[in-house]
Amino acid sequence: MLKRNTGAKGHADIGAGALADQLAPVMTRCGQGDEGAFVRIYDELGSLVYGIILKVLRDPAQSEEVAQEVFTEVWRQAPRYEPGKGSVKGWIATIAHRRAVDRVRSEQSARNREDRDAVERHVDLTSAVEDLVGDELERQRVRVALQTLTEVQRKAVELAYYGGYTYREVAVLLDEPEGTVKTRIRDGLIRLRDEIGVSS
Amino acid sequence: MKPSGIDLHHLAGVYALNALDADELALFEAHLHGCELCQREVVEFCETAGLLALATAQPIPQRLRNFVDAVPGKCGLPRWASMSASQLFRRVLGSLEGTQQEFDSVAEETEQPRHA
Ligand SMILES: [Zn+2]
């Protein structure tokens, strides 16, 4: 098992994922206006984009709308993608998640954000697995890695990422101090990174 | 005492999960600009977040696929090829500033023949 990285040192392996990223040259072609490259990108990552948006918004029609915005943004922003700054997957997932979160927060009044049921609702990962093309093995690894977090870390990470809540909202939902939640999210992400990194 | 100056280094995680409020987001992004440690952490945490997204993958609905197929035509990116360097520069500048209207209007400009 990898040693946990906690400080400025020990980050020498950052580029590993990006180096192995077969989609990076495809993204570069996409940025040059290659429509075939764009098709390849959404063939590979479309289900990720739609899946995370649906997870956050929970409404298929709205999720489709937001996914449309994301793919449009990906095509338009493609020339700005820098392979040295992370994988295509990480880049596109960030765009998709941010758009989903923007949407959910803009409709805060429509949703009851103080809803305590949220804690239960979002701490349920295993339901998302269906017959999908793509790397089931990798998905399985993520789910296994999530189970290695402490209960409180996992809840904080899942509410923030899958629930689309700010860490301050997470603190209210979990009835914990904000600083504690911040630390748990950070520690949880480091743990996940190290767990998933082990076998990749 | 300025606790926020210290705290900012610890916001890379919540930032990567888009879990910051608007006020802290602005503070952190300003900090991020000049902090290599946080930049590295953000990249790493975004990679991890990408894997969290992967775990929730769902088949794309056909309607969405049809839309996406049409995106390049709608956005007209291939027209870039015929842009002058200054038009291209302005367009890129527009996108960097996140001003989509400007972005689009520049694109339209390149379509219309100009009459002085
Ligand atoms: Zn920093």
PDB file of C-alpha atoms in Angstrom, chain A residues 8 11 14 30 33 35 38 42-43 46-48 50-52 55 64 67-68 71-72 75-76 80 85-87 90 93-94 97-98 101 105 128 130 132 138-139 142-143 157 161-162 165-168 182 185-186 189-190 192-193 196, chain B residues 7 9-14 16-21 23-24 37 40-41 43-61 63-65 67-69 71-73 75-78 80 95-96 100 103-104:
ATOM      1  CA  ALA A   8       4.282  19.437  -0.366  1.00  0.00           C
ATOM      2  CA  HIS A  11       3.719  14.433  -5.272  1.00  0.00           C
ATOM      3  CA  ILE A  14       1.156  13.544 -10.390  1.00  0.00           C
ATOM      4  CA  CYS A  30     -10.740  17.974 -30.900  1.00  0.00           C
ATOM      5  CA  GLY A  33     -11.776  21.217 -34.860  1.00  0.00           C
ATOM      6  CA  GLU A  35     -15.290  16.331 -35.252  1.00  0.00           C
ATOM      7  CA  PHE A  38     -15.114  14.898 -30.514  1.00  0.00           C
ATOM      8  CA  TYR A  42     -18.150  11.518 -25.956  1.00  0.00           C
ATOM      9  CA  ASP A  43     -18.207   7.851 -26.862  1.00  0.00           C
ATOM     10  CA  GLY A  46     -20.477  10.560 -22.369  1.00  0.00           C
ATOM     11  CA  SER A  47     -21.799   8.056 -19.863  1.00  0.00           C
ATOM     12  CA  LEU A  48     -19.570   9.555 -17.183  1.00  0.00           C
ATOM     13  CA  TYR A  50     -24.476  12.105 -18.025  1.00  0.00           C
ATOM     14  CA  GLY A  51     -24.107   9.824 -15.002  1.00  0.00           C
ATOM     15  CA  ILE A  52     -22.583  12.368 -12.651  1.00  0.00           C
ATOM     16  CA  LYS A  55     -26.503  11.728  -9.779  1.00  0.00           C
ATOM     17  CA  GLU A  64     -29.958  15.994 -20.409  1.00  0.00           C
ATOM     18  CA  ALA A  67     -25.195  17.452 -20.350  1.00  0.00           C
ATOM     19  CA  GLN A  68     -25.879  19.342 -23.587  1.00  0.00           C
ATOM     20  CA  PHE A  71     -20.662  18.817 -24.362  1.00  0.00           C
ATOM     21  CA  THR A  72     -21.027  22.202 -25.991  1.00  0.00           C
ATOM     22  CA  TRP A  75     -16.148  21.344 -27.779  1.00  0.00           C
ATOM     23  CA  ARG A  76     -15.680  25.075 -27.366  1.00  0.00           C
ATOM     24  CA  ARG A  80      -7.680  25.241 -23.883  1.00  0.00           C
ATOM     25  CA  LYS A  85      -2.668  19.637 -16.101  1.00  0.00           C
ATOM     26  CA  GLY A  86      -4.475  16.359 -15.685  1.00  0.00           C
ATOM     27  CA  SER A  87      -6.314  13.750 -17.689  1.00  0.00           C
ATOM     28  CA  GLY A  90     -10.572  14.622 -14.845  1.00  0.00           C
ATOM     29  CA  ALA A  93     -15.669  15.398 -15.094  1.00  0.00           C
ATOM     30  CA  THR A  94     -14.836  18.719 -13.450  1.00  0.00           C
ATOM     31  CA  HIS A  97     -19.860  18.358 -12.061  1.00  0.00           C
ATOM     32  CA  ARG A  98     -19.508  22.125 -11.878  1.00  0.00           C
ATOM     33  CA  VAL A 101     -23.776  21.931  -9.132  1.00  0.00           C
ATOM     34  CA  ARG A 105     -27.705  25.660  -6.520  1.00  0.00           C
ATOM     35  CA  ALA A 128     -25.632   2.987 -10.194  1.00  0.00           C
ATOM     36  CA  GLU A 130     -25.710  -1.418 -14.786  1.00  0.00           C
ATOM     37  CA  LEU A 132     -22.429  -0.267 -19.380  1.00  0.00           C
ATOM     38  CA  GLU A 138     -12.245   0.823 -12.857  1.00  0.00           C
ATOM     39  CA  ARG A 139     -15.687   1.644 -11.524  1.00  0.00           C
ATOM     40  CA  VAL A 142     -13.662   3.221  -7.049  1.00  0.00           C
ATOM     41  CA  ARG A 143     -16.526   1.644  -5.176  1.00  0.00           C
ATOM     42  CA  VAL A 157     -17.287  13.230   0.336  1.00  0.00           C
ATOM     43  CA  TYR A 161     -19.732  15.426  -4.601  1.00  0.00           C
ATOM     44  CA  TYR A 162     -22.830  13.370  -5.323  1.00  0.00           C
ATOM     45  CA  TYR A 165     -23.768  20.432  -1.346  1.00  0.00           C
ATOM     46  CA  THR A 166     -21.179  22.974  -0.248  1.00  0.00           C
ATOM     47  CA  TYR A 167     -19.041  21.801   2.633  1.00  0.00           C
ATOM     48  CA  ARG A 168     -20.858  24.281   4.843  1.00  0.00           C
ATOM     49  CA  LYS A 182     -13.326  20.279   5.413  1.00  0.00           C
ATOM     50  CA  ILE A 185     -13.267  15.701   2.752  1.00  0.00           C
ATOM     51  CA  ARG A 186      -9.585  16.363   2.282  1.00  0.00           C
ATOM     52  CA  LEU A 189      -9.866  12.383  -1.095  1.00  0.00           C
ATOM     53  CA  ILE A 190      -6.255  11.637  -0.184  1.00  0.00           C
ATOM     54  CA  LEU A 192      -9.223   7.559  -2.223  1.00  0.00           C
ATOM     55  CA  ARG A 193      -6.383   8.782  -4.368  1.00  0.00           C
ATOM     56  CA  ILE A 196      -7.124   3.857  -6.354  1.00  0.00           C
TER      57      ILE A 196
ATOM     58  CA  ASP B   7      -6.832  27.869   5.871  1.00  0.00           C
ATOM     59  CA  HIS B   9      -4.055  25.869   1.671  1.00  0.00           C
ATOM     60  CA  HIS B  10      -6.547  23.344   2.916  1.00  0.00           C
ATOM     61  CA  LEU B  11      -9.316  24.203   0.513  1.00  0.00           C
ATOM     62  CA  ALA B  12      -8.000  22.301  -2.516  1.00  0.00           C
ATOM     63  CA  GLY B  13     -10.126  19.274  -1.644  1.00  0.00           C
ATOM     64  CA  VAL B  14     -13.432  21.067  -1.259  1.00  0.00           C
ATOM     65  CA  ALA B  16     -12.070  20.112  -6.448  1.00  0.00           C
ATOM     66  CA  LEU B  17     -15.493  18.904  -5.352  1.00  0.00           C
ATOM     67  CA  ASN B  18     -17.051  22.282  -6.217  1.00  0.00           C
ATOM     68  CA  ALA B  19     -18.079  22.495  -2.593  1.00  0.00           C
ATOM     69  CA  LEU B  20     -17.029  26.054  -1.799  1.00  0.00           C
ATOM     70  CA  ASP B  21     -19.432  28.940  -1.302  1.00  0.00           C
ATOM     71  CA  ASP B  23     -17.169  34.036  -1.176  1.00  0.00           C
ATOM     72  CA  GLU B  24     -14.550  31.418  -0.346  1.00  0.00           C
ATOM     73  CA  LEU B  37       1.207  23.399  -3.912  1.00  0.00           C
ATOM     74  CA  ARG B  40      -0.852  20.388  -7.749  1.00  0.00           C
ATOM     75  CA  GLU B  41      -3.364  19.308  -5.170  1.00  0.00           C
ATOM     76  CA  VAL B  43      -5.105  18.608 -10.220  1.00  0.00           C
ATOM     77  CA  GLU B  44      -4.809  15.465  -8.117  1.00  0.00           C
ATOM     78  CA  PHE B  45      -8.104  15.927  -6.368  1.00  0.00           C
ATOM     79  CA  CYS B  46      -9.853  16.640  -9.663  1.00  0.00           C
ATOM     80  CA  GLU B  47      -8.485  13.349 -10.967  1.00  0.00           C
ATOM     81  CA  THR B  48      -9.900  11.591  -7.927  1.00  0.00           C
ATOM     82  CA  ALA B  49     -13.210  13.391  -8.344  1.00  0.00           C
ATOM     83  CA  GLY B  50     -13.221  12.227 -11.963  1.00  0.00           C
ATOM     84  CA  LEU B  51     -13.077   8.665 -10.705  1.00  0.00           C
ATOM     85  CA  LEU B  52     -15.969   9.354  -8.359  1.00  0.00           C
ATOM     86  CA  ALA B  53     -17.884  10.542 -11.413  1.00  0.00           C
ATOM     87  CA  LEU B  54     -16.926   7.395 -13.282  1.00  0.00           C
ATOM     88  CA  ALA B  55     -18.504   5.283 -10.583  1.00  0.00           C
ATOM     89  CA  THR B  56     -21.912   6.793 -11.398  1.00  0.00           C
ATOM     90  CA  ALA B  57     -21.730   6.402 -15.189  1.00  0.00           C
ATOM     91  CA  GLN B  58     -25.087   5.925 -16.922  1.00  0.00           C
ATOM     92  CA  PRO B  59     -25.975   5.087 -20.523  1.00  0.00           C
ATOM     93  CA  ILE B  60     -26.535   8.234 -22.612  1.00  0.00           C
ATOM     94  CA  PRO B  61     -30.146   8.752 -23.723  1.00  0.00           C
ATOM     95  CA  ARG B  63     -31.877  12.255 -27.615  1.00  0.00           C
ATOM     96  CA  LEU B  64     -28.742  13.508 -25.936  1.00  0.00           C
ATOM     97  CA  ARG B  65     -26.587  11.542 -28.339  1.00  0.00           C
ATOM     98  CA  PHE B  67     -27.824  16.560 -29.798  1.00  0.00           C
ATOM     99  CA  VAL B  68     -24.166  15.926 -29.213  1.00  0.00           C
ATOM    100  CA  ASP B  69     -23.693  14.691 -32.759  1.00  0.00           C
ATOM    101  CA  VAL B  71     -22.609  20.152 -31.541  1.00  0.00           C
ATOM    102  CA  PRO B  72     -19.639  20.852 -33.831  1.00  0.00           C
ATOM    103  CA  GLY B  73     -21.931  22.241 -36.551  1.00  0.00           C
ATOM    104  CA  CYS B  75     -20.583  25.793 -32.545  1.00  0.00           C
ATOM    105  CA  GLY B  76     -18.917  26.238 -35.878  1.00  0.00           C
ATOM    106  CA  LEU B  77     -15.426  25.548 -34.629  1.00  0.00           C
ATOM    107  CA  PRO B  78     -14.060  24.495 -38.006  1.00  0.00           C
ATOM    108  CA  TRP B  80     -11.520  28.918 -36.959  1.00  0.00           C
ATOM    109  CA  SER B  95     -13.429  32.540 -24.029  1.00  0.00           C
ATOM    110  CA  LEU B  96     -10.803  33.101 -21.364  1.00  0.00           C
ATOM    111  CA  GLN B 100     -19.802  33.686 -24.363  1.00  0.00           C
ATOM    112  CA  PHE B 103     -17.212  34.729 -28.189  1.00  0.00           C
ATOM    113  CA  ASP B 104     -20.240  34.171 -30.384  1.00  0.00           C
TER     114      ASP B 104
END
